[in-house]
Amino acid sequence: MELIVLAIKDIFRRKGKSLYLLIAIVIPVAILSTILLTFDNADSSLSTLASKFGFTLIVQPKNIRVDKISQIGVNTQEYIPEGVIADVERIVRETIRNPKDKVITVVRFYQEDDLLIGKAKVSSVVAGIDFKTELEAKPSWKLTSGRWPENDQEAVLGGSYASSRKVSLQDTVTLGGSEFKVAGILQNYNSSEDYMVFAPFAVIQKLYNKSGFVSVINIQNVSLDKDKKMLQTAVAEINKNIPNIMALSPQQFSTMKYALLKKSLKFLMAIVVATIAVSIFSIFNIVTSVLYSRIKEIGLLKSVGASRSQLLTIFLSEYLSIGLMGGLIGYPLGLIMTYLLDSLLLKLGAGIKINILYVLVALLVGVFCSLIASFYPTYRLSKIKITDSFRSQWEG
Amino acid sequence: MSEFIETKGLKKIYHVGGQKVEALKGVDLEIAKGDFVVFMGHSGSGKTTLVSTIGGLTRPTEGTVLIEGNDIWKLNDKQLSHFRNRKIGFMFQSFSLLPTLNVLNNVVMPAIFSTNSERKDTEALKSKAISLLTDLDMKRKVNSFPSELSGGEQRRVAIARALINDPEIILADEPTGELDIRTEREVIDIFCQINKTYQKTLIVVSHSLTWLEKAKTIIVMKDGLIFKDLADPVEAIMEGVCKS
Ligand SMILES: Nc1ncnc2c1ncn2[C@@H]1O[C@H](COP(=O)(O)OP(=O)(O)O)[C@@H](O)[C@H]1O
Ligand SMILES: [Mg+2]
């Protein structure tokens, strides 16, 4: 039998109190893990989003709030005059100074509208695009069924859109009073495009009385992709010379969106610190009361030869194990909370990932709370005089 | 040559709420090896304090406790713990068993605190515990928990534990305090046996007269001092200092 055995037996003897201690540790650990994991998800989902986007530079209307849009470039409120396109292209070419280097410009027009599928009205985002240039810029864009549109009254649906609305090839959907036949259905790319309806650019622009306006201008260019400094120059030049638009690189977009999350980080961390403080306070109280109820036991252990350091070993290993257990339970709880938070609120597309570093953080925080709070009462009681400990029991 | 146990000018002052209580007022005492000493005296006369200063449980305010010539109150916490662990077997009136451990483990318990190499040999330790428990007629209960034992049985387990490290001194503070007379006699008989067969020095505090018959030495305490060494227990009763 070892000292640790005594400790473990005590944990199980005082199940109620141990459980209480465990909860006091699990709560801050779970909250901290949730925050860490959520930030992690935000980080990775934004950077995959940026890399998935496939464009070097985008130009969007100036006054859209980054936090209000789910994906870079996709907004249905503000528009840019078509004249800007030529200006943007000119600045890009001036920046790269290599006439052989190909610059692909892809413009899109977005509109939010109720779509008629049969008799059902479905609120949808409609994208007017030029299929040819779009495919030139994104050769990886694939259909799972059907073909690309061959005339002005054909449309392509995002994969999730088609499956959730149960729309099939050759069905007819009605946009702004005009009928379109579903020519093809896109693969899912885990982006907002999965939920969009795509139709020919000019037709859509006219349909919504927005001739001469676009929602976003995307530029694809290899030189700018390779040279981050040159890209920055291009972005800065466009922003300087063209009013009412905002040029940015997808990378910048992620950083901007992330910055918003970061702003709330301080506040969230304050919450974590507060819960840790509350946790330490409650653990301190529980441990103190438990130890006082164990005074007689402490006296007995000392009388049979337990030294102060051995007593500290017994009690601290008891609280150490509870701290570790708290970390081990708190982390998966944090994972579940992250998942719920994401699927109900944030929609960053979080998956359940085990992050070893965060598991360690969870364990450390659990142990920290438990040991910090229990050290003082344990230390004080290990110094109690043996005869006092017996008397205290006899006297009540 | 000093005595086996010797106290010199032992004083103990407790501070209770700003007030001083002088529990020991300068006790000089000698106890020979193999003695069977019973301390008697009124409640509050300082018996517990004296015995626990001798056992390394209560630090005296003044004076020395010499065991085999060594001043135990000059030891540090670790050394003193080791002293309690190896040299002394304690028995207290009430609480003396850990509720989480069964009888066998309660008996073996002091060994887990011993820094000696002996403790590594758990099997030897266990068989020693079982043989002690067998001597005390407790073999059937090795796997029981303290809550399942009667008062007398709990006392026997405590005795077995006091003996497990083979200490030279057994200190018992009112070990039969709550027991009925029959059980008390049984426990006293066991103590006599321990004294005879194992040659242990026994130091017992008790109010009860039953102990007097068996004791080799009787020490009566009064107001923090040794009242008198009384060879004849009857005399002690006549003096009226023993509570009956
Ligand atoms: N831990 C203590 N704190 C304060 N006073 C104590 C303590 N232990 C004993 N005393 C006081 O010291 C005196 C002697 O007590 P004690 O040694 O327990 O006597 P006895 O065992 O003979 O009853 C009493 O007045 C008691 O109240
Ligand atoms: Mg007493």
PDB file of C-alpha atoms in Angstrom, chain B residues 24-112:
ATOM      1  CA  LEU B  24       2.656  20.814  33.172  1.00  0.00           C
ATOM      2  CA  LYS B  25       4.541  22.707  35.831  1.00  0.00           C
ATOM      3  CA  GLY B  26       7.956  21.090  35.756  1.00  0.00           C
ATOM      4  CA  VAL B  27       7.705  17.345  35.666  1.00  0.00           C
ATOM      5  CA  ASP B  28      10.769  15.221  36.467  1.00  0.00           C
ATOM      6  CA  LEU B  29      10.181  11.590  35.707  1.00  0.00           C
ATOM      7  CA  GLU B  30      12.042   8.398  34.997  1.00  0.00           C
ATOM      8  CA  ILE B  31      10.639   5.266  33.460  1.00  0.00           C
ATOM      9  CA  ALA B  32      12.648   2.084  33.183  1.00  0.00           C
ATOM     10  CA  LYS B  33      12.701  -0.173  30.175  1.00  0.00           C
ATOM     11  CA  GLY B  34      10.032  -2.855  30.355  1.00  0.00           C
ATOM     12  CA  ASP B  35       8.016  -0.973  32.942  1.00  0.00           C
ATOM     13  CA  PHE B  36       4.228  -0.953  32.956  1.00  0.00           C
ATOM     14  CA  VAL B  37       3.239   2.518  34.100  1.00  0.00           C
ATOM     15  CA  VAL B  38      -0.290   3.689  34.716  1.00  0.00           C
ATOM     16  CA  PHE B  39      -0.957   7.405  35.038  1.00  0.00           C
ATOM     17  CA  MET B  40      -3.921   8.402  37.121  1.00  0.00           C
ATOM     18  CA  GLY B  41      -5.326  11.685  38.273  1.00  0.00           C
ATOM     19  CA  HIS B  42      -8.160  14.095  37.897  1.00  0.00           C
ATOM     20  CA  SER B  43      -9.312  15.186  34.554  1.00  0.00           C
ATOM     21  CA  GLY B  44      -7.275  18.233  33.619  1.00  0.00           C
ATOM     22  CA  SER B  45      -4.335  17.254  35.783  1.00  0.00           C
ATOM     23  CA  GLY B  46      -2.040  17.039  32.753  1.00  0.00           C
ATOM     24  CA  LYS B  47      -1.853  13.293  32.034  1.00  0.00           C
ATOM     25  CA  THR B  48      -2.566  13.516  28.344  1.00  0.00           C
ATOM     26  CA  THR B  49      -0.184  16.422  27.960  1.00  0.00           C
ATOM     27  CA  LEU B  50       2.626  14.595  29.757  1.00  0.00           C
ATOM     28  CA  VAL B  51       2.181  11.364  27.862  1.00  0.00           C
ATOM     29  CA  SER B  52       2.002  13.107  24.514  1.00  0.00           C
ATOM     30  CA  THR B  53       5.140  15.122  25.219  1.00  0.00           C
ATOM     31  CA  ILE B  54       6.897  11.831  25.912  1.00  0.00           C
ATOM     32  CA  GLY B  55       5.518  10.344  22.690  1.00  0.00           C
ATOM     33  CA  GLY B  56       6.616  13.233  20.521  1.00  0.00           C
ATOM     34  CA  LEU B  57       3.119  14.507  19.934  1.00  0.00           C
ATOM     35  CA  THR B  58       3.109  17.715  21.991  1.00  0.00           C
ATOM     36  CA  ARG B  59       6.091  20.038  22.130  1.00  0.00           C
ATOM     37  CA  PRO B  60       6.856  21.109  25.704  1.00  0.00           C
ATOM     38  CA  THR B  61       7.258  24.782  26.503  1.00  0.00           C
ATOM     39  CA  GLU B  62      10.276  24.043  28.652  1.00  0.00           C
ATOM     40  CA  GLY B  63      12.305  21.043  29.726  1.00  0.00           C
ATOM     41  CA  THR B  64      13.524  17.952  27.957  1.00  0.00           C
ATOM     42  CA  VAL B  65      12.319  14.486  27.106  1.00  0.00           C
ATOM     43  CA  LEU B  66      15.138  11.989  26.788  1.00  0.00           C
ATOM     44  CA  ILE B  67      14.538   8.602  25.258  1.00  0.00           C
ATOM     45  CA  GLU B  68      17.597   6.417  25.602  1.00  0.00           C
ATOM     46  CA  GLY B  69      19.477   9.612  26.305  1.00  0.00           C
ATOM     47  CA  ASN B  70      18.330  11.442  23.132  1.00  0.00           C
ATOM     48  CA  ASP B  71      16.394  14.669  23.412  1.00  0.00           C
ATOM     49  CA  ILE B  72      13.487  13.968  21.107  1.00  0.00           C
ATOM     50  CA  TRP B  73      12.391  17.605  20.966  1.00  0.00           C
ATOM     51  CA  LYS B  74      15.621  18.532  19.275  1.00  0.00           C
ATOM     52  CA  LEU B  75      14.632  16.438  16.244  1.00  0.00           C
ATOM     53  CA  ASN B  76      13.200  17.999  13.070  1.00  0.00           C
ATOM     54  CA  ASP B  77       9.780  17.088  11.703  1.00  0.00           C
ATOM     55  CA  LYS B  78      11.097  14.250   9.594  1.00  0.00           C
ATOM     56  CA  GLN B  79      13.213  12.745  12.358  1.00  0.00           C
ATOM     57  CA  LEU B  80      10.439  13.130  14.881  1.00  0.00           C
ATOM     58  CA  SER B  81       7.976  11.470  12.527  1.00  0.00           C
ATOM     59  CA  HIS B  82      10.428   8.651  12.129  1.00  0.00           C
ATOM     60  CA  PHE B  83      10.745   8.409  15.907  1.00  0.00           C
ATOM     61  CA  ARG B  84       6.975   8.167  16.317  1.00  0.00           C
ATOM     62  CA  ASN B  85       6.859   5.651  13.543  1.00  0.00           C
ATOM     63  CA  ARG B  86       9.572   3.324  14.837  1.00  0.00           C
ATOM     64  CA  LYS B  87       9.781   3.787  18.583  1.00  0.00           C
ATOM     65  CA  ILE B  88       6.229   4.382  19.719  1.00  0.00           C
ATOM     66  CA  GLY B  89       2.968   2.556  19.323  1.00  0.00           C
ATOM     67  CA  PHE B  90       0.049   4.814  20.112  1.00  0.00           C
ATOM     68  CA  MET B  91      -3.454   4.055  21.225  1.00  0.00           C
ATOM     69  CA  PHE B  92      -6.080   6.652  21.806  1.00  0.00           C
ATOM     70  CA  GLN B  93      -9.424   6.633  23.466  1.00  0.00           C
ATOM     71  CA  SER B  94     -11.673   6.962  20.504  1.00  0.00           C
ATOM     72  CA  PHE B  95     -10.711   7.662  16.937  1.00  0.00           C
ATOM     73  CA  SER B  96      -7.897   5.374  16.003  1.00  0.00           C
ATOM     74  CA  LEU B  97      -8.801   3.624  12.779  1.00  0.00           C
ATOM     75  CA  LEU B  98      -9.112   4.990   9.263  1.00  0.00           C
ATOM     76  CA  PRO B  99     -12.629   4.282   8.013  1.00  0.00           C
ATOM     77  CA  THR B 100     -11.456   3.851   4.403  1.00  0.00           C
ATOM     78  CA  LEU B 101      -9.136   0.978   5.195  1.00  0.00           C
ATOM     79  CA  ASN B 102     -10.006  -2.554   6.211  1.00  0.00           C
ATOM     80  CA  VAL B 103      -8.622  -4.128   9.373  1.00  0.00           C
ATOM     81  CA  LEU B 104      -5.529  -5.544   7.727  1.00  0.00           C
ATOM     82  CA  ASN B 105      -4.623  -2.263   6.030  1.00  0.00           C
ATOM     83  CA  ASN B 106      -5.276  -0.295   9.200  1.00  0.00           C
ATOM     84  CA  VAL B 107      -2.762  -2.493  10.982  1.00  0.00           C
ATOM     85  CA  VAL B 108      -0.211  -2.201   8.194  1.00  0.00           C
ATOM     86  CA  MET B 109      -0.751   1.559   7.844  1.00  0.00           C
ATOM     87  CA  PRO B 110       2.232   2.821   9.916  1.00  0.00           C
ATOM     88  CA  ALA B 111       4.486   0.920   7.564  1.00  0.00           C
ATOM     89  CA  ILE B 112       3.602   3.111   4.608  1.00  0.00           C
TER      90      ILE B 112
END
